[in-house]
Amino acid sequence: ITSIRRELALLSKKRDLQRKQRKESGIYKVALAGYTNAGKSSLLNAITGSEVLSYDKLFATLDSTTRQLVLPEGREVTLTDTVGFIQKLPTTLVEAFKSTLDEINGADLILHVVDSSDPNADRQIDTVNMVLEQIGAEEIGRVEVFNKKDLLLPEQYEAMTIRYPNAVFTSTVTREGINDLVSRIGLVASSQEEILELLIPYSRGDMVSYAHQRCTILNEEYKDTGTLLMVRAGAQAVAKLKAFSCVAE
Ligand SMILES: Nc1nc2c(ncn2[C@@H]2O[C@H](COP(=O)(O)OP(=O)(O)OP(=O)(O)O)[C@@H](O)[C@H]2O)c(=O)[nH]1
Ligand SMILES: [Mg+2]
């Protein structure tokens, strides 16, 4: 336990660097975290196989557990599967755990996946929350995903929706809730952003391309003086595009 604590302390020192790197990449990062067997890997497959999304096969530099997606509104996100948390960690898993913590700390949003049918679900939630706190990930936006809904009796489901009103309930077996989860990711990402009105001179086509790559384009018009854009932008894009912001008529 002491050595795990030491590992965790070292990791938390790295988190600022990781967040910086994440912001520089510009793409919204979602990490699937949770207790072992909750269904994280199954959810990654269910979401990426979802009809409303397309899987970008061109992103070859990503490792096998990270997939790039395009949400229905056009936003690019990456979705990373991580190793499951457990109460007592065998030494052999520490390395795998370490890379998982790196992934989680680099994320813009954590999907905390819970096996809602497990009688120990509450204790598992506590374990996961404790680890997230220990690694300094408590400030990262989080959505609770109660998976394996198909195994719940209607009354168990009712009781859980009352105790966890903000959770998204999913089943990778029936695919129930998968599209709701995708919508929720989009909603949280939007809420972390700003809307900007930009007038970009025609000499700065690079900035128009940048906006198209990194922002959601709400409106685009061609004026005498340049391209008038209304965009929804994340913090990094706001910093880069702010110089072109203008007041709309
Ligand atoms: N009934 C049911 N079973 C599910 C559901 N999602 C996943 N499972 C099953 O739960 C088991 C664990 O799923 P995984 O996706 O491997 O879980 P995980 O969270 O990735 O597990 P670790 O990688 O060990 O942390 C598998 O047998 C899945 O088939 C679900 O929605 N309903
Ligand atoms: Mg897994």
CSV table of C-alpha atoms and ligand atoms in Angstrom, one decimal:
chain,number,residue,atom,x,y,z
A,1,ILE,CA,0.0,0.0,0.0
A,2,THR,CA,2.9,2.4,0.9
A,3,SER,CA,4.6,1.8,-2.5
A,4,ILE,CA,1.3,2.4,-4.3
A,5,ARG,CA,0.9,5.6,-2.4
A,6,ARG,CA,4.4,6.6,-3.4
A,7,GLU,CA,3.6,5.8,-7.0
A,8,LEU,CA,0.4,7.8,-6.8
A,9,ALA,CA,2.3,10.8,-5.3
A,10,LEU,CA,4.7,10.8,-8.2
A,11,LEU,CA,1.9,10.5,-10.7
A,12,SER,CA,0.1,13.5,-9.3
A,13,LYS,CA,3.2,15.6,-9.9
A,14,LYS,CA,3.0,14.7,-13.5
A,15,ARG,CA,-0.6,15.7,-13.9
A,16,ASP,CA,0.0,19.3,-14.7
A,17,LEU,CA,2.3,18.4,-17.6
A,18,GLN,CA,-0.3,15.9,-18.8
A,19,ARG,CA,-3.1,18.4,-18.7
A,20,LYS,CA,-0.9,20.8,-20.7
A,21,GLN,CA,-0.2,18.1,-23.3
A,22,ARG,CA,-3.9,17.3,-23.5
A,23,LYS,CA,-4.8,20.9,-24.1
A,24,GLU,CA,-2.2,21.2,-26.7
A,25,SER,CA,-3.6,18.3,-28.7
A,26,GLY,CA,-6.9,20.1,-28.9
A,27,ILE,CA,-9.0,17.0,-29.2
A,28,TYR,CA,-11.5,16.4,-26.4
A,29,LYS,CA,-10.4,13.4,-24.3
A,30,VAL,CA,-12.7,11.0,-22.6
A,31,ALA,CA,-11.5,8.3,-20.3
A,32,LEU,CA,-13.5,5.2,-19.2
A,33,ALA,CA,-12.6,4.5,-15.6
A,34,GLY,CA,-14.2,2.2,-13.0
A,35,TYR,CA,-14.0,-1.0,-11.0
A,36,THR,CA,-12.9,-4.1,-12.8
A,37,ASN,CA,-15.7,-6.0,-14.6
A,38,ALA,CA,-17.9,-2.9,-14.8
A,39,GLY,CA,-18.0,-3.2,-18.5
A,40,LYS,CA,-15.6,-0.4,-19.6
A,41,SER,CA,-14.2,-2.4,-22.6
A,42,SER,CA,-17.7,-3.5,-23.6
A,43,LEU,CA,-18.9,0.1,-23.5
A,44,LEU,CA,-16.0,1.3,-25.6
A,45,ASN,CA,-16.9,-1.2,-28.2
A,46,ALA,CA,-20.6,-0.4,-28.0
A,47,ILE,CA,-20.0,3.3,-28.4
A,48,THR,CA,-17.6,3.0,-31.2
A,49,GLY,CA,-19.9,0.6,-33.0
A,50,SER,CA,-22.8,2.9,-32.5
A,51,GLU,CA,-24.5,4.0,-35.8
A,52,VAL,CA,-24.5,7.7,-34.9
A,53,LEU,CA,-20.7,7.7,-34.7
A,54,SER,CA,-17.9,7.1,-37.2
A,55,TYR,CA,-14.6,5.6,-36.3
A,56,ASP,CA,-11.7,7.5,-37.8
A,57,LYS,CA,-9.3,4.9,-38.9
A,58,LEU,CA,-6.7,7.4,-40.1
A,59,PHE,CA,-5.6,8.1,-36.5
A,60,ALA,CA,-2.9,5.4,-36.6
A,61,THR,CA,-0.7,6.8,-33.8
A,62,LEU,CA,-3.2,6.0,-31.1
A,63,ASP,CA,-2.7,2.8,-29.2
A,64,SER,CA,-5.2,0.0,-29.3
A,65,THR,CA,-7.2,1.1,-26.3
A,66,THR,CA,-7.9,4.6,-27.5
A,67,ARG,CA,-10.3,5.2,-30.3
A,68,GLN,CA,-11.2,8.4,-32.1
A,69,LEU,CA,-14.8,9.2,-32.7
A,70,VAL,CA,-16.8,11.9,-34.4
A,71,LEU,CA,-19.9,12.8,-32.3
A,72,PRO,CA,-23.2,13.5,-34.2
A,73,GLU,CA,-22.6,17.3,-33.9
A,74,GLY,CA,-19.2,16.9,-35.6
A,75,ARG,CA,-17.0,17.0,-32.6
A,76,GLU,CA,-13.9,14.8,-32.6
A,77,VAL,CA,-13.2,13.1,-29.3
A,78,THR,CA,-10.9,10.3,-28.2
A,79,LEU,CA,-12.2,7.5,-25.9
A,80,THR,CA,-9.7,5.6,-23.8
A,81,ASP,CA,-10.3,2.3,-22.1
A,82,THR,CA,-8.4,1.8,-18.9
A,83,VAL,CA,-7.5,-1.0,-16.6
A,84,GLY,CA,-10.1,-1.7,-13.9
A,85,PHE,CA,-9.6,-0.6,-10.4
A,86,ILE,CA,-9.7,-3.1,-7.6
A,87,GLN,CA,-9.4,-2.9,-3.8
A,88,LYS,CA,-6.0,-4.6,-3.4
A,89,LEU,CA,-3.7,-4.2,-6.3
A,90,PRO,CA,-1.2,-7.1,-7.1
A,91,THR,CA,2.3,-5.9,-7.9
A,92,THR,CA,2.2,-7.3,-11.4
A,93,LEU,CA,-0.6,-4.9,-12.2
A,94,VAL,CA,1.1,-1.8,-10.9
A,95,GLU,CA,2.7,-0.9,-14.2
A,96,ALA,CA,-0.6,-1.3,-16.1
A,97,PHE,CA,-2.3,0.7,-13.4
A,98,LYS,CA,0.2,3.5,-13.7
A,99,SER,CA,-0.5,4.0,-17.4
A,100,THR,CA,-4.2,4.0,-16.6
A,101,LEU,CA,-3.8,6.7,-14.1
A,102,ASP,CA,-1.8,8.8,-16.7
A,103,GLU,CA,-4.7,8.4,-19.2
A,104,ILE,CA,-7.3,9.4,-16.6
A,105,ASN,CA,-5.3,12.5,-15.5
A,106,GLY,CA,-5.0,13.6,-19.1
A,107,ALA,CA,-8.7,13.4,-19.7
A,108,ASP,CA,-11.2,16.3,-20.2
A,109,LEU,CA,-14.0,14.0,-19.0
A,110,ILE,CA,-14.1,10.8,-16.9
A,111,LEU,CA,-16.8,8.3,-17.5
A,112,HIS,CA,-17.1,6.4,-14.2
A,113,VAL,CA,-18.5,3.0,-15.3
A,114,VAL,CA,-20.3,1.1,-12.6
A,115,ASP,CA,-21.7,-2.5,-12.7
A,116,SER,CA,-25.1,-1.5,-11.4
A,117,SER,CA,-26.1,-5.2,-10.9
A,118,ASP,CA,-23.2,-5.9,-8.5
A,119,PRO,CA,-24.4,-6.2,-4.9
A,120,ASN,CA,-21.2,-4.4,-4.0
A,121,ALA,CA,-21.7,-1.5,-6.4
A,122,ASP,CA,-21.7,1.2,-3.7
A,123,ARG,CA,-18.4,0.0,-2.2
A,124,GLN,CA,-16.9,-0.2,-5.7
A,125,ILE,CA,-18.0,3.4,-6.4
A,126,ASP,CA,-16.3,4.5,-3.2
A,127,THR,CA,-13.1,2.7,-4.1
A,128,VAL,CA,-13.0,4.3,-7.5
A,129,ASN,CA,-13.8,7.8,-6.1
A,130,MET,CA,-11.0,7.4,-3.6
A,131,VAL,CA,-8.4,6.5,-6.2
A,132,LEU,CA,-9.5,9.3,-8.4
A,133,GLU,CA,-9.1,11.7,-5.5
A,134,GLN,CA,-5.7,10.3,-4.6
A,135,ILE,CA,-4.4,10.9,-8.1
A,136,GLY,CA,-5.7,14.4,-8.2
A,137,ALA,CA,-8.4,13.7,-10.8
A,138,GLU,CA,-11.2,15.0,-8.7
A,139,GLU,CA,-11.5,18.3,-10.6
A,140,ILE,CA,-12.0,16.6,-13.9
A,141,GLY,CA,-15.6,16.5,-15.1
A,142,ARG,CA,-17.2,13.2,-14.4
A,143,VAL,CA,-20.3,11.3,-15.6
A,144,GLU,CA,-21.5,8.2,-13.8
A,145,VAL,CA,-22.4,5.4,-16.1
A,146,PHE,CA,-24.5,2.7,-14.5
A,147,ASN,CA,-24.0,-0.3,-16.9
A,148,LYS,CA,-25.6,-3.7,-17.1
A,149,LYS,CA,-29.0,-2.2,-16.8
A,150,ASP,CA,-30.4,-5.3,-18.4
A,151,LEU,CA,-29.6,-7.2,-15.2
A,152,LEU,CA,-31.6,-4.9,-12.9
A,153,LEU,CA,-35.2,-5.6,-11.8
A,154,PRO,CA,-37.5,-2.6,-12.6
A,155,GLU,CA,-37.7,-1.7,-8.9
A,156,GLN,CA,-33.9,-1.8,-8.5
A,157,TYR,CA,-33.6,0.5,-11.5
A,158,GLU,CA,-36.1,2.9,-10.0
A,159,ALA,CA,-34.3,3.0,-6.7
A,160,MET,CA,-31.0,3.7,-8.4
A,161,THR,CA,-32.3,6.5,-10.5
A,162,ILE,CA,-33.5,8.2,-7.4
A,163,ARG,CA,-30.2,7.8,-5.6
A,164,TYR,CA,-28.1,8.7,-8.6
A,165,PRO,CA,-30.3,11.1,-10.6
A,166,ASN,CA,-27.4,12.3,-12.8
A,167,ALA,CA,-26.2,8.9,-13.8
A,168,VAL,CA,-26.7,7.5,-17.4
A,169,PHE,CA,-28.0,3.9,-17.4
A,170,THR,CA,-26.6,1.7,-20.1
A,171,SER,CA,-26.6,-1.9,-21.3
A,172,THR,CA,-24.1,-3.1,-23.8
A,173,VAL,CA,-26.3,-6.1,-24.3
A,174,THR,CA,-29.5,-4.4,-25.3
A,175,ARG,CA,-27.7,-1.1,-26.3
A,176,GLU,CA,-30.1,0.8,-24.2
A,177,GLY,CA,-28.7,4.2,-23.1
A,178,ILE,CA,-25.7,4.1,-25.4
A,179,ASN,CA,-27.0,7.0,-27.6
A,180,ASP,CA,-27.9,8.9,-24.4
A,181,LEU,CA,-24.4,8.5,-23.2
A,182,VAL,CA,-23.0,9.8,-26.5
A,183,SER,CA,-25.3,12.8,-26.2
A,184,ARG,CA,-24.2,13.4,-22.7
A,185,ILE,CA,-20.5,13.5,-23.7
A,186,GLY,CA,-21.4,16.1,-26.3
A,187,LEU,CA,-23.4,18.1,-23.8
A,188,VAL,CA,-20.6,18.2,-21.2
A,189,ALA,CA,-18.0,19.0,-23.8
A,190,SER,CA,-20.2,22.0,-25.0
A,191,SER,CA,-20.7,23.2,-21.4
A,192,GLN,CA,-16.9,23.5,-21.1
A,193,GLU,CA,-16.7,25.8,-24.1
A,194,GLU,CA,-17.3,29.3,-25.2
A,195,ILE,CA,-19.0,30.8,-28.3
A,196,LEU,CA,-16.9,33.2,-30.3
A,197,GLU,CA,-17.7,35.4,-33.3
A,198,LEU,CA,-14.7,35.7,-35.5
A,199,LEU,CA,-13.8,37.8,-38.5
A,200,ILE,CA,-10.8,36.2,-40.1
A,201,PRO,CA,-9.2,38.0,-43.1
A,202,TYR,CA,-8.8,36.0,-46.3
A,203,SER,CA,-5.0,36.2,-45.8
A,204,ARG,CA,-5.4,33.9,-42.8
A,205,GLY,CA,-7.0,30.8,-44.3
A,206,ASP,CA,-4.9,28.8,-41.9
A,207,MET,CA,-7.0,30.2,-39.0
A,208,VAL,CA,-10.2,29.3,-40.8
A,209,SER,CA,-8.9,25.7,-41.3
A,210,TYR,CA,-7.9,25.6,-37.6
A,211,ALA,CA,-11.3,26.7,-36.5
A,212,HIS,CA,-12.9,24.0,-38.7
A,213,GLN,CA,-10.6,21.3,-37.2
A,214,ARG,CA,-10.9,22.3,-33.6
A,215,CYS,CA,-14.3,24.0,-33.1
A,216,THR,CA,-17.9,23.4,-33.8
A,217,ILE,CA,-18.9,25.8,-36.6
A,218,LEU,CA,-22.2,27.4,-35.9
A,219,ASN,CA,-22.3,29.8,-38.8
A,220,GLU,CA,-20.0,30.8,-41.6
A,221,GLU,CA,-20.4,33.8,-44.0
A,222,TYR,CA,-18.1,35.4,-46.5
A,223,LYS,CA,-17.8,39.2,-46.1
A,224,ASP,CA,-15.8,41.8,-48.0
A,225,THR,CA,-13.2,41.8,-45.2
A,226,GLY,CA,-12.9,38.1,-44.5
A,227,THR,CA,-14.7,35.0,-43.3
A,228,LEU,CA,-17.2,35.7,-40.5
A,229,LEU,CA,-17.5,32.7,-38.3
A,230,MET,CA,-19.5,31.8,-35.2
A,231,VAL,CA,-17.8,28.9,-33.4
A,232,ARG,CA,-18.0,27.0,-30.2
A,233,ALA,CA,-14.5,26.6,-29.0
A,234,GLY,CA,-12.6,24.9,-26.2
A,235,ALA,CA,-10.1,26.8,-24.0
A,236,GLN,CA,-7.1,26.1,-26.3
A,237,ALA,CA,-8.9,27.2,-29.4
A,238,VAL,CA,-10.3,30.3,-27.6
A,239,ALA,CA,-6.7,31.3,-26.8
A,240,LYS,CA,-5.6,30.9,-30.4
A,241,LEU,CA,-8.6,32.5,-32.1
A,242,LYS,CA,-9.4,35.3,-29.7
A,243,ALA,CA,-7.3,37.8,-31.7
A,244,PHE,CA,-10.0,37.6,-34.5
A,245,SER,CA,-13.0,37.9,-32.3
A,246,CYS,CA,-15.5,40.6,-33.2
A,247,VAL,CA,-18.9,41.9,-32.1
A,248,ALA,CA,-21.7,40.6,-34.3
A,249,GLU,CA,-24.1,43.1,-35.9
B,1,LIG,N1,-25.4,-8.4,-18.7
B,1,LIG,C1,-24.5,-7.5,-19.1
B,1,LIG,N2,-23.2,-7.9,-19.1
B,1,LIG,C2,-22.3,-7.0,-19.5
B,1,LIG,C3,-22.7,-5.6,-19.9
B,1,LIG,N3,-21.5,-5.0,-20.2
B,1,LIG,C4,-20.5,-5.8,-20.0
B,1,LIG,N4,-21.0,-7.0,-19.6
B,1,LIG,C5,-20.2,-8.2,-19.3
B,1,LIG,O1,-19.4,-7.9,-18.1
B,1,LIG,C6,-18.1,-8.6,-18.2
B,1,LIG,C7,-17.0,-7.5,-18.0
B,1,LIG,O2,-17.0,-6.7,-19.1
B,1,LIG,P1,-15.7,-5.8,-19.6
B,1,LIG,O3,-16.2,-4.9,-20.6
B,1,LIG,O4,-14.6,-6.7,-19.9
B,1,LIG,O5,-15.4,-5.1,-18.2
B,1,LIG,P2,-14.2,-4.1,-17.9
B,1,LIG,O6,-14.8,-3.0,-17.1
B,1,LIG,O7,-13.5,-3.7,-19.1
B,1,LIG,O8,-13.3,-5.0,-17.0
B,1,LIG,P3,-11.8,-4.8,-16.7
B,1,LIG,O9,-11.1,-4.7,-18.0
B,1,LIG,O10,-11.4,-6.1,-15.9
B,1,LIG,O11,-11.6,-3.6,-15.8
B,1,LIG,C8,-18.1,-9.3,-19.6
B,1,LIG,O12,-18.4,-10.6,-19.3
B,1,LIG,C9,-19.1,-8.6,-20.4
B,1,LIG,O13,-19.7,-9.4,-21.3
B,1,LIG,C10,-24.0,-5.3,-19.9
B,1,LIG,O14,-24.5,-4.2,-20.2
B,1,LIG,N5,-24.9,-6.3,-19.5
B,2,MG,MG,-11.5,-3.9,-19.7
